[in-house]
Amino acid sequence: MALLSCTIAAFGAAPAGAADHVHADPGGDAKGRLDLIGASLVQDGPGLTLTMITSGHIPAASLPDGQRGTLCAAFAWGDPSAARRRLCVVSQADGLIVHDNTLSPTTGKITGQRTRSGLVTQSGPRLSIALDPQALEIPLGALRWNVRSTWHRGADCVNTAPATTTTRTGAIAAAGLDQGLGCVDTLPDSGTFAGRVSRAIAAGCLPSSGQVFNGPRARKVVALTFDDGPSTFTPSYVKILAANNARATFFQIGQQVLGQGAIERAILAGGNAIGNHTWNHANVSGGGGAAQSQISRTSATLSSVTGGYKPCIFRPPYGATSSSLVSVSSGLGLKSILWDVDTNDWQLPGMAAIISRAVGGARSGSIILMHDGGGPRGGTQAAIAPIIRQLRAKGYGFVTVPQLLGLKDRWRYSNS
Ligand code: ZN
């Protein structure tokens, strides 16, 4: 029925930046509304996106509702004969949802079912499901997958192979799925595709440009930012953030980063972001080659000590910015990040003043300026936990600057 017309080697080995590799299936090999013409499984960060492409756009309301057919992807890992998970797109009055079935490794029968919403997006004939391998209990490593559509006999189902002779899809069989259904399309025609879930490692963000003083005001989140590190205070900041389940952004000075890979990796391991704050805290508002050298040298050092993290945000020392500087930083793929709440903690006003300036000044989308380097930072250090508690009590969440601005993450993938 289905002819697999491309190899599958591209998937899994290098998901980062890999093209959205589509396994093609000729249109019309199963004549009906759910004729599958392609499928892909792509890793993007810790998540996977499974896309099924039908031969034409199907209005959401006409997609299977669980009674008149199915449109499913199945996943297996470990023992080659095992079927472990099947996800079916189902149309309901309030939108497209996913029936998430756990299947018996021996019989293929459903042993558990959950309903998941908010995972499906439809764009023309493409239906994509966002998968969280952890939530689906799919382990890191090799997996096998296939996709399958079934629908009832009728005007839509010209290819009326009797249900009883329907070919099963090789290693991932789905007992009972085809009863009473006349048309089936599978991809691949038999067997499965090889895939892999790799460990995703935060590697910064994709190139960005321009300059902002704050994030969007619609969401009740703020970005705590700490400048002028790393310093001897930085590890304790990272611990306090983790203990309070909050994330922040550290704008770091390149020459201080040298030899401090452990601190940098600890910052990232806590889910925090790192930004570029020049090589030696120079005023680079004049732009030009001097600014370019200060910034690019710092990014290169950050990448080297972290094993590949590339920042996409830059904060000009002293807030000394200019259009020529923004043009230099943008050219290097970095968005210039100022702030709208200044604690002036560098003047050492004491913990209470730092807390009240941060909490009193914060609004939705605020970028709050503090420091972890450049002087004795005991006051700021003591203020972090109270600031988080008080802002959280007011309903604020804590995000990194790239998250606040919706900048796209870069990931590296490891199969070890
Ligand atoms: Zn600074």
mmCIF file of C-alpha atoms in Angstrom, residues 27-412:
data_model
loop_
_atom_site.group_PDB
_atom_site.id
_atom_site.type_symbol
_atom_site.label_atom_id
_atom_site.label_comp_id
_atom_site.label_asym_id
_atom_site.label_seq_id
_atom_site.Cartn_x
_atom_site.Cartn_y
_atom_site.Cartn_z
ATOM 1 C CA GLY A 27 -1.020 10.316 -2.408
ATOM 2 C CA GLY A 28 -3.999 8.218 -3.368
ATOM 3 C CA ASP A 29 -2.589 4.856 -2.301
ATOM 4 C CA ALA A 30 -5.501 4.692 0.094
ATOM 5 C CA LYS A 31 -8.356 6.561 -1.491
ATOM 6 C CA GLY A 32 -10.144 8.372 1.243
ATOM 7 C CA ARG A 33 -10.175 11.413 3.392
ATOM 8 C CA LEU A 34 -7.477 10.116 5.681
ATOM 9 C CA ASP A 35 -5.021 9.154 2.938
ATOM 10 C CA LEU A 36 -1.643 9.773 4.578
ATOM 11 C CA ILE A 37 1.009 11.248 2.321
ATOM 12 C CA GLY A 38 3.725 11.915 4.853
ATOM 13 C CA ALA A 39 4.874 11.925 8.449
ATOM 14 C CA SER A 40 7.799 13.266 10.433
ATOM 15 C CA LEU A 41 9.118 13.074 13.967
ATOM 16 C CA VAL A 42 11.462 15.881 14.974
ATOM 17 C CA GLN A 43 13.075 16.692 18.294
ATOM 18 C CA ASP A 44 13.053 20.351 19.328
ATOM 19 C CA GLY A 45 14.579 20.787 22.756
ATOM 20 C CA PRO A 46 13.367 18.176 25.221
ATOM 21 C CA GLY A 47 10.152 17.715 23.232
ATOM 22 C CA LEU A 48 9.239 15.913 20.043
ATOM 23 C CA THR A 49 6.872 17.029 17.327
ATOM 24 C CA LEU A 50 5.054 14.367 15.372
ATOM 25 C CA THR A 51 3.459 15.576 12.148
ATOM 26 C CA MET A 52 0.996 13.639 10.021
ATOM 27 C CA ILE A 53 0.187 14.963 6.551
ATOM 28 C CA THR A 54 -3.021 13.973 4.804
ATOM 29 C CA SER A 55 -3.634 14.267 1.076
ATOM 30 C CA GLY A 56 -5.820 17.309 1.566
ATOM 31 C CA HIS A 57 -6.971 19.675 4.261
ATOM 32 C CA ILE A 58 -9.582 18.082 6.496
ATOM 33 C CA PRO A 59 -11.801 20.464 8.471
ATOM 34 C CA ALA A 60 -11.235 19.879 12.187
ATOM 35 C CA ALA A 61 -14.875 18.933 12.642
ATOM 36 C CA SER A 62 -14.512 16.156 10.052
ATOM 37 C CA LEU A 63 -11.516 14.536 11.702
ATOM 38 C CA PRO A 64 -12.091 11.280 13.582
ATOM 39 C CA ASP A 65 -14.176 11.674 16.709
ATOM 40 C CA GLY A 66 -13.307 8.251 18.020
ATOM 41 C CA GLN A 67 -16.313 6.656 16.298
ATOM 42 C CA ARG A 68 -15.832 7.173 12.584
ATOM 43 C CA GLY A 69 -12.178 6.365 12.236
ATOM 44 C CA THR A 70 -8.828 7.086 13.777
ATOM 45 C CA LEU A 71 -5.672 9.030 13.051
ATOM 46 C CA CYS A 72 -2.950 7.696 15.293
ATOM 47 C CA ALA A 73 0.776 7.452 15.898
ATOM 48 C CA ALA A 74 2.294 4.565 17.804
ATOM 49 C CA PHE A 75 5.605 4.381 19.624
ATOM 50 C CA ALA A 76 7.619 1.451 20.882
ATOM 51 C CA TRP A 77 10.997 1.031 22.474
ATOM 52 C CA GLY A 78 12.958 -1.713 24.093
ATOM 53 C CA ASP A 79 11.698 -5.168 23.116
ATOM 54 C CA PRO A 80 11.071 -5.095 19.328
ATOM 55 C CA SER A 81 7.697 -6.821 19.633
ATOM 56 C CA ALA A 82 6.398 -4.342 22.178
ATOM 57 C CA ALA A 83 3.797 -1.660 21.498
ATOM 58 C CA ARG A 84 3.793 0.838 24.292
ATOM 59 C CA ARG A 85 2.040 4.034 23.443
ATOM 60 C CA ARG A 86 -0.510 5.189 20.904
ATOM 61 C CA LEU A 87 -1.649 8.771 20.453
ATOM 62 C CA CYS A 88 -4.789 9.436 18.434
ATOM 63 C CA VAL A 89 -5.992 12.841 17.269
ATOM 64 C CA VAL A 90 -9.667 13.142 18.078
ATOM 65 C CA SER A 91 -12.035 15.925 17.110
ATOM 66 C CA GLN A 92 -14.320 17.232 19.821
ATOM 67 C CA ALA A 93 -16.664 20.167 20.019
ATOM 68 C CA ASP A 94 -14.045 22.267 21.801
ATOM 69 C CA GLY A 95 -11.177 21.373 19.486
ATOM 70 C CA LEU A 96 -8.647 18.682 18.703
ATOM 71 C CA ILE A 97 -7.511 16.548 21.590
ATOM 72 C CA VAL A 98 -5.305 13.495 21.944
ATOM 73 C CA HIS A 99 -6.334 10.125 23.267
ATOM 74 C CA ASP A 100 -3.162 8.850 24.863
ATOM 75 C CA ASN A 101 -3.322 5.067 25.102
ATOM 76 C CA THR A 102 -0.945 2.809 26.956
ATOM 77 C CA LEU A 103 -0.768 -0.524 25.178
ATOM 78 C CA SER A 104 0.140 -3.911 26.491
ATOM 79 C CA PRO A 105 3.586 -4.974 25.252
ATOM 80 C CA THR A 106 2.292 -8.494 24.642
ATOM 81 C CA THR A 107 -1.273 -8.154 23.330
ATOM 82 C CA GLY A 108 -1.276 -4.600 21.962
ATOM 83 C CA LYS A 109 -4.527 -3.976 23.813
ATOM 84 C CA ILE A 110 -5.252 -0.730 25.577
ATOM 85 C CA THR A 111 -4.351 -0.907 29.250
ATOM 86 C CA GLY A 112 -4.750 2.754 30.047
ATOM 87 C CA GLN A 113 -6.176 5.879 28.437
ATOM 88 C CA ARG A 114 -5.733 9.534 29.178
ATOM 89 C CA THR A 115 -7.031 12.547 27.344
ATOM 90 C CA ARG A 116 -4.619 15.358 26.624
ATOM 91 C CA SER A 117 -5.590 18.744 25.274
ATOM 92 C CA GLY A 118 -3.600 21.637 23.884
ATOM 93 C CA LEU A 119 -1.106 19.402 22.075
ATOM 94 C CA VAL A 120 -2.468 19.409 18.525
ATOM 95 C CA THR A 121 -2.017 22.103 15.917
ATOM 96 C CA GLN A 122 -3.478 21.923 12.446
ATOM 97 C CA SER A 123 -2.110 23.801 9.478
ATOM 98 C CA GLY A 124 -3.735 22.900 6.175
ATOM 99 C CA PRO A 125 -3.223 19.151 5.720
ATOM 100 C CA ARG A 126 -0.598 19.003 8.483
ATOM 101 C CA LEU A 127 -1.574 17.828 11.954
ATOM 102 C CA SER A 128 1.136 18.115 14.564
ATOM 103 C CA ILE A 129 1.220 16.687 18.066
ATOM 104 C CA ALA A 130 3.638 18.160 20.609
ATOM 105 C CA LEU A 131 5.047 15.300 22.632
ATOM 106 C CA ASP A 132 6.712 15.469 26.021
ATOM 107 C CA PRO A 133 8.671 12.202 26.210
ATOM 108 C CA GLN A 134 8.942 12.486 29.974
ATOM 109 C CA ALA A 135 5.181 12.851 30.439
ATOM 110 C CA LEU A 136 4.662 9.910 28.089
ATOM 111 C CA GLU A 137 7.285 7.871 29.958
ATOM 112 C CA ILE A 138 9.244 7.414 26.735
ATOM 113 C CA PRO A 139 12.886 6.944 27.767
ATOM 114 C CA LEU A 140 15.943 8.543 26.204
ATOM 115 C CA GLY A 141 17.379 6.422 23.425
ATOM 116 C CA ALA A 142 16.143 4.602 20.371
ATOM 117 C CA LEU A 143 12.452 4.270 19.636
ATOM 118 C CA ARG A 144 10.338 3.029 16.770
ATOM 119 C CA TRP A 145 7.204 4.657 15.461
ATOM 120 C CA ASN A 146 4.585 4.566 12.762
ATOM 121 C CA VAL A 147 1.393 6.351 11.860
ATOM 122 C CA ARG A 148 -1.903 4.894 10.812
ATOM 123 C CA SER A 149 -5.280 6.141 9.714
ATOM 124 C CA THR A 150 -8.455 4.102 9.529
ATOM 125 C CA TRP A 151 -11.931 5.047 8.450
ATOM 126 C CA HIS A 152 -15.296 3.507 7.769
ATOM 127 C CA ARG A 153 -16.424 2.163 4.470
ATOM 128 C CA GLY A 154 -18.438 4.609 2.479
ATOM 129 C CA ALA A 155 -18.117 7.303 -0.111
ATOM 130 C CA ASP A 156 -14.829 8.366 1.392
ATOM 131 C CA CYS A 157 -13.424 4.898 1.337
ATOM 132 C CA VAL A 158 -12.973 3.814 -2.246
ATOM 133 C CA ASN A 159 -10.274 1.317 -1.437
ATOM 134 C CA THR A 160 -12.538 -1.239 0.199
ATOM 135 C CA ALA A 161 -10.175 -3.886 1.404
ATOM 136 C CA PRO A 162 -12.146 -6.086 3.790
ATOM 137 C CA ALA A 163 -11.357 -5.231 7.363
ATOM 138 C CA THR A 164 -10.520 -8.820 8.087
ATOM 139 C CA THR A 165 -7.636 -8.799 5.650
ATOM 140 C CA THR A 166 -6.248 -5.475 6.690
ATOM 141 C CA THR A 167 -2.505 -5.630 7.064
ATOM 142 C CA ARG A 168 -1.191 -4.912 10.495
ATOM 143 C CA THR A 169 1.599 -2.411 10.798
ATOM 144 C CA GLY A 170 4.456 -4.714 11.506
ATOM 145 C CA ALA A 171 6.072 -4.399 14.879
ATOM 146 C CA ILE A 172 3.497 -2.026 16.337
ATOM 147 C CA ALA A 173 0.262 -3.912 16.012
ATOM 148 C CA ALA A 174 -2.923 -2.419 17.345
ATOM 149 C CA ALA A 175 -5.339 -5.128 18.284
ATOM 150 C CA GLY A 176 -8.975 -4.292 17.772
ATOM 151 C CA LEU A 177 -8.285 -1.000 16.051
ATOM 152 C CA ASP A 178 -9.564 -2.033 12.659
ATOM 153 C CA GLN A 179 -12.762 -3.813 13.538
ATOM 154 C CA GLY A 180 -15.595 -2.606 11.350
ATOM 155 C CA LEU A 181 -13.344 -0.258 9.433
ATOM 156 C CA GLY A 182 -12.730 -0.727 5.750
ATOM 157 C CA CYS A 183 -9.927 1.626 4.831
ATOM 158 C CA VAL A 184 -6.507 1.811 6.331
ATOM 159 C CA ASP A 185 -3.378 3.725 5.480
ATOM 160 C CA THR A 186 -0.131 3.194 7.288
ATOM 161 C CA LEU A 187 3.270 4.775 7.165
ATOM 162 C CA PRO A 188 5.569 2.998 6.718
ATOM 163 C CA ASP A 189 3.664 0.337 4.828
ATOM 164 C CA SER A 190 5.113 -2.301 7.084
ATOM 165 C CA GLY A 191 7.381 -2.164 10.076
ATOM 166 C CA THR A 192 8.386 1.073 11.724
ATOM 167 C CA PHE A 193 10.610 4.079 11.411
ATOM 168 C CA ALA A 194 13.651 4.336 13.610
ATOM 169 C CA GLY A 195 13.793 7.389 15.831
ATOM 170 C CA ARG A 196 15.569 8.559 18.925
ATOM 171 C CA VAL A 197 14.974 10.734 21.943
ATOM 172 C CA SER A 198 18.215 12.521 22.719
ATOM 173 C CA ARG A 199 19.156 14.379 25.866
ATOM 174 C CA ALA A 200 18.585 18.088 25.193
ATOM 175 C CA ILE A 201 21.098 20.517 26.647
ATOM 176 C CA ALA A 202 20.328 24.249 26.849
ATOM 177 C CA ALA A 203 22.664 26.010 24.450
ATOM 178 C CA GLY A 204 21.472 29.598 24.536
ATOM 179 C CA CYS A 205 19.110 31.163 22.082
ATOM 180 C CA LEU A 206 18.887 31.835 18.375
ATOM 181 C CA PRO A 207 20.160 35.160 17.000
ATOM 182 C CA SER A 208 18.113 38.184 17.941
ATOM 183 C CA SER A 209 18.321 41.934 17.439
ATOM 184 C CA GLY A 210 17.038 45.327 18.569
ATOM 185 C CA GLN A 211 16.734 46.754 22.071
ATOM 186 C CA VAL A 212 14.137 46.547 24.848
ATOM 187 C CA PHE A 213 13.607 47.963 28.320
ATOM 188 C CA ASN A 214 10.913 45.495 29.357
ATOM 189 C CA GLY A 215 8.898 42.562 28.108
ATOM 190 C CA PRO A 216 5.248 42.342 27.068
ATOM 191 C CA ARG A 217 2.920 43.707 29.763
ATOM 192 C CA ALA A 218 0.200 41.117 29.214
ATOM 193 C CA ARG A 219 1.668 38.248 31.243
ATOM 194 C CA LYS A 220 2.189 38.500 34.984
ATOM 195 C CA VAL A 221 5.860 37.543 34.956
ATOM 196 C CA VAL A 222 9.086 39.418 35.643
ATOM 197 C CA ALA A 223 12.751 38.823 34.808
ATOM 198 C CA LEU A 224 15.286 39.189 37.607
ATOM 199 C CA THR A 225 18.678 40.130 36.170
ATOM 200 C CA PHE A 226 22.104 40.130 37.820
ATOM 201 C CA ASP A 227 25.057 42.001 36.295
ATOM 202 C CA ASP A 228 28.838 42.080 36.589
ATOM 203 C CA GLY A 229 29.504 38.475 37.609
ATOM 204 C CA PRO A 230 30.586 35.866 37.898
ATOM 205 C CA SER A 231 31.896 36.542 41.376
ATOM 206 C CA THR A 232 32.261 34.651 44.640
ATOM 207 C CA PHE A 233 28.605 35.534 45.284
ATOM 208 C CA THR A 234 27.271 33.924 42.127
ATOM 209 C CA PRO A 235 27.072 30.292 43.341
ATOM 210 C CA SER A 236 24.997 31.330 46.355
ATOM 211 C CA TYR A 237 22.627 33.312 44.098
ATOM 212 C CA VAL A 238 22.144 30.190 41.995
ATOM 213 C CA LYS A 239 21.344 28.156 45.105
ATOM 214 C CA ILE A 240 18.880 30.730 46.423
ATOM 215 C CA LEU A 241 17.085 30.851 43.067
ATOM 216 C CA ALA A 242 16.847 27.049 42.976
ATOM 217 C CA ALA A 243 15.643 26.857 46.579
ATOM 218 C CA ASN A 244 12.899 29.348 45.702
ATOM 219 C CA ASN A 245 12.044 27.660 42.416
ATOM 220 C CA ALA A 246 12.805 30.799 40.403
ATOM 221 C CA ARG A 247 14.878 31.571 37.318
ATOM 222 C CA ALA A 248 16.957 34.614 36.541
ATOM 223 C CA THR A 249 19.370 36.002 33.954
ATOM 224 C CA PHE A 250 23.057 36.669 34.581
ATOM 225 C CA PHE A 251 24.800 39.288 32.407
ATOM 226 C CA GLN A 252 28.426 38.351 32.703
ATOM 227 C CA ILE A 253 31.777 40.007 32.151
ATOM 228 C CA GLY A 254 33.923 38.004 29.759
ATOM 229 C CA GLN A 255 37.292 38.287 31.508
ATOM 230 C CA GLN A 256 35.741 37.070 34.770
ATOM 231 C CA VAL A 257 34.224 34.051 33.042
ATOM 232 C CA LEU A 258 37.653 32.632 32.181
ATOM 233 C CA GLY A 259 38.308 29.579 34.334
ATOM 234 C CA GLN A 260 34.816 29.703 35.843
ATOM 235 C CA GLY A 261 33.160 27.038 33.729
ATOM 236 C CA ALA A 262 31.779 25.287 36.813
ATOM 237 C CA ILE A 263 29.881 28.425 37.908
ATOM 238 C CA GLU A 264 28.598 29.010 34.385
ATOM 239 C CA ARG A 265 27.347 25.453 34.083
ATOM 240 C CA ALA A 266 25.696 25.672 37.505
ATOM 241 C CA ILE A 267 23.864 28.822 36.370
ATOM 242 C CA LEU A 268 22.554 26.967 33.320
ATOM 243 C CA ALA A 269 21.741 23.771 35.206
ATOM 244 C CA GLY A 270 19.328 25.816 37.323
ATOM 245 C CA GLY A 271 17.380 26.822 34.229
ATOM 246 C CA ASN A 272 18.800 30.347 34.307
ATOM 247 C CA ALA A 273 20.013 32.273 31.261
ATOM 248 C CA ILE A 274 23.343 33.958 30.611
ATOM 249 C CA GLY A 275 23.808 37.242 28.751
ATOM 250 C CA ASN A 276 26.818 39.139 27.447
ATOM 251 C CA HIS A 277 28.023 42.187 29.442
ATOM 252 C CA THR A 278 31.251 42.902 27.471
ATOM 253 C CA TRP A 279 34.785 41.688 28.092
ATOM 254 C CA ASN A 280 35.832 44.139 30.831
ATOM 255 C CA HIS A 281 32.817 46.334 31.524
ATOM 256 C CA ALA A 282 33.860 49.002 29.082
ATOM 257 C CA ASN A 283 31.546 51.779 28.001
ATOM 258 C CA VAL A 284 30.975 50.653 24.418
ATOM 259 C CA SER A 285 28.290 53.171 23.476
ATOM 260 C CA GLY A 286 30.573 54.430 20.705
ATOM 261 C CA GLY A 287 29.867 51.194 18.844
ATOM 262 C CA GLY A 288 32.223 50.217 16.038
ATOM 263 C CA GLY A 289 35.097 47.788 16.187
ATOM 264 C CA ALA A 290 35.791 48.316 19.898
ATOM 265 C CA ALA A 291 32.252 47.276 20.844
ATOM 266 C CA GLN A 292 32.338 44.423 18.393
ATOM 267 C CA SER A 293 35.542 43.053 19.880
ATOM 268 C CA GLN A 294 34.301 43.419 23.500
ATOM 269 C CA ILE A 295 31.102 41.565 22.725
ATOM 270 C CA SER A 296 32.317 38.839 20.394
ATOM 271 C CA ARG A 297 35.257 37.917 22.643
ATOM 272 C CA THR A 298 32.861 37.505 25.578
ATOM 273 C CA SER A 299 30.416 35.340 23.631
ATOM 274 C CA ALA A 300 33.275 33.138 22.427
ATOM 275 C CA THR A 301 34.547 32.683 25.985
ATOM 276 C CA LEU A 302 31.076 31.882 27.322
ATOM 277 C CA SER A 303 30.670 29.292 24.606
ATOM 278 C CA SER A 304 34.048 27.782 25.321
ATOM 279 C CA VAL A 305 33.685 27.424 29.116
ATOM 280 C CA THR A 306 30.119 26.066 28.907
ATOM 281 C CA GLY A 307 30.663 23.645 26.037
ATOM 282 C CA GLY A 308 28.629 25.495 23.451
ATOM 283 C CA TYR A 309 26.206 27.941 25.095
ATOM 284 C CA LYS A 310 25.600 30.956 22.844
ATOM 285 C CA PRO A 311 23.874 33.972 24.366
ATOM 286 C CA CYS A 312 21.475 36.055 22.268
ATOM 287 C CA ILE A 313 21.155 38.925 24.730
ATOM 288 C CA PHE A 314 23.539 41.738 25.573
ATOM 289 C CA ARG A 315 23.449 44.389 28.265
ATOM 290 C CA PRO A 316 25.532 47.525 27.723
ATOM 291 C CA PRO A 317 27.604 48.427 30.818
ATOM 292 C CA TYR A 318 26.250 51.520 32.625
ATOM 293 C CA GLY A 319 23.169 51.246 30.442
ATOM 294 C CA ALA A 320 25.224 53.308 28.005
ATOM 295 C CA THR A 321 23.519 52.508 24.757
ATOM 296 C CA SER A 322 23.284 54.116 21.339
ATOM 297 C CA SER A 323 21.919 53.313 17.941
ATOM 298 C CA SER A 324 25.398 52.449 16.682
ATOM 299 C CA LEU A 325 25.892 50.036 19.600
ATOM 300 C CA VAL A 326 22.515 48.388 18.967
ATOM 301 C CA SER A 327 23.525 47.985 15.366
ATOM 302 C CA VAL A 328 26.775 46.251 16.419
ATOM 303 C CA SER A 329 25.085 43.939 18.937
ATOM 304 C CA SER A 330 22.267 43.133 16.502
ATOM 305 C CA GLY A 331 24.854 42.286 13.867
ATOM 306 C CA LEU A 332 26.314 39.764 16.319
ATOM 307 C CA GLY A 333 22.875 38.212 16.900
ATOM 308 C CA LEU A 334 22.322 39.805 20.313
ATOM 309 C CA LYS A 335 19.309 41.770 21.474
ATOM 310 C CA SER A 336 20.192 44.717 23.715
ATOM 311 C CA ILE A 337 18.512 44.406 27.123
ATOM 312 C CA LEU A 338 18.057 47.432 29.371
ATOM 313 C CA TRP A 339 15.639 47.477 32.336
ATOM 314 C CA ASP A 340 12.577 49.256 33.691
ATOM 315 C CA VAL A 341 13.164 48.599 37.411
ATOM 316 C CA ASP A 342 16.476 49.700 38.917
ATOM 317 C CA THR A 343 17.208 48.644 42.505
ATOM 318 C CA ASN A 344 20.432 50.697 42.518
ATOM 319 C CA ASP A 345 21.804 47.924 44.675
ATOM 320 C CA TRP A 346 25.355 48.825 43.592
ATOM 321 C CA GLN A 347 25.073 51.888 45.863
ATOM 322 C CA LEU A 348 24.732 49.431 48.798
ATOM 323 C CA PRO A 349 21.470 50.829 50.176
ATOM 324 C CA GLY A 350 20.883 47.715 52.302
ATOM 325 C CA MET A 351 18.609 44.740 51.942
ATOM 326 C CA ALA A 352 15.345 46.460 52.870
ATOM 327 C CA ALA A 353 15.748 49.200 50.256
ATOM 328 C CA ILE A 354 16.666 46.681 47.556
ATOM 329 C CA ILE A 355 13.575 44.601 48.353
ATOM 330 C CA SER A 356 11.217 47.548 48.372
ATOM 331 C CA ARG A 357 12.586 48.991 45.100
ATOM 332 C CA ALA A 358 12.319 45.637 43.326
ATOM 333 C CA VAL A 359 8.883 44.725 44.656
ATOM 334 C CA GLY A 360 7.496 48.271 44.525
ATOM 335 C CA GLY A 361 8.695 48.891 40.972
ATOM 336 C CA ALA A 362 7.739 45.599 39.364
ATOM 337 C CA ARG A 363 4.940 45.386 36.818
ATOM 338 C CA SER A 364 3.990 42.641 34.420
ATOM 339 C CA GLY A 365 6.859 42.232 31.970
ATOM 340 C CA SER A 366 9.401 44.125 34.091
ATOM 341 C CA ILE A 367 13.127 43.578 33.811
ATOM 342 C CA ILE A 368 14.631 44.151 37.259
ATOM 343 C CA LEU A 369 18.281 45.194 37.551
ATOM 344 C CA MET A 370 20.494 43.878 40.352
ATOM 345 C CA HIS A 371 24.133 42.768 40.635
ATOM 346 C CA ASP A 372 26.062 39.673 41.607
ATOM 347 C CA GLY A 373 29.491 41.163 40.949
ATOM 348 C CA GLY A 374 31.446 44.420 41.153
ATOM 349 C CA GLY A 375 31.428 44.855 44.927
ATOM 350 C CA PRO A 376 30.179 43.453 48.222
ATOM 351 C CA ARG A 377 26.817 41.954 47.295
ATOM 352 C CA GLY A 378 25.639 40.684 50.699
ATOM 353 C CA GLY A 379 22.674 43.072 50.676
ATOM 354 C CA THR A 380 21.474 41.915 47.276
ATOM 355 C CA GLN A 381 22.109 38.296 48.185
ATOM 356 C CA ALA A 382 19.918 38.640 51.286
ATOM 357 C CA ALA A 383 17.207 40.408 49.277
ATOM 358 C CA ILE A 384 16.716 37.749 46.594
ATOM 359 C CA ALA A 385 14.528 35.294 48.524
ATOM 360 C CA PRO A 386 12.272 38.004 50.039
ATOM 361 C CA ILE A 387 11.863 39.640 46.612
ATOM 362 C CA ILE A 388 10.798 36.314 45.110
ATOM 363 C CA ARG A 389 8.398 35.559 47.970
ATOM 364 C CA GLN A 390 6.788 39.003 47.936
ATOM 365 C CA LEU A 391 6.392 39.191 44.165
ATOM 366 C CA ARG A 392 5.061 35.651 44.067
ATOM 367 C CA ALA A 393 2.515 36.601 46.730
ATOM 368 C CA LYS A 394 1.368 39.329 44.334
ATOM 369 C CA GLY A 395 0.911 36.726 41.622
ATOM 370 C CA TYR A 396 4.118 37.155 39.612
ATOM 371 C CA GLY A 397 6.058 34.333 38.028
ATOM 372 C CA PHE A 398 9.783 34.378 37.274
ATOM 373 C CA VAL A 399 11.227 33.836 33.820
ATOM 374 C CA THR A 400 14.539 34.397 32.098
ATOM 375 C CA VAL A 401 14.932 37.336 29.725
ATOM 376 C CA PRO A 402 14.836 35.074 26.640
ATOM 377 C CA GLN A 403 11.641 33.510 27.996
ATOM 378 C CA LEU A 404 10.157 36.910 28.802
ATOM 379 C CA LEU A 405 10.778 38.073 25.239
ATOM 380 C CA GLY A 406 9.822 34.785 23.590
ATOM 381 C CA LEU A 407 13.299 34.312 22.088
ATOM 382 C CA LYS A 408 13.829 30.920 20.562
ATOM 383 C CA ASP A 409 15.976 28.440 22.495
ATOM 384 C CA ARG A 410 19.050 26.808 21.036
ATOM 385 C CA TRP A 411 19.663 23.211 22.055
ATOM 386 C CA ARG A 412 22.441 20.736 21.784
#
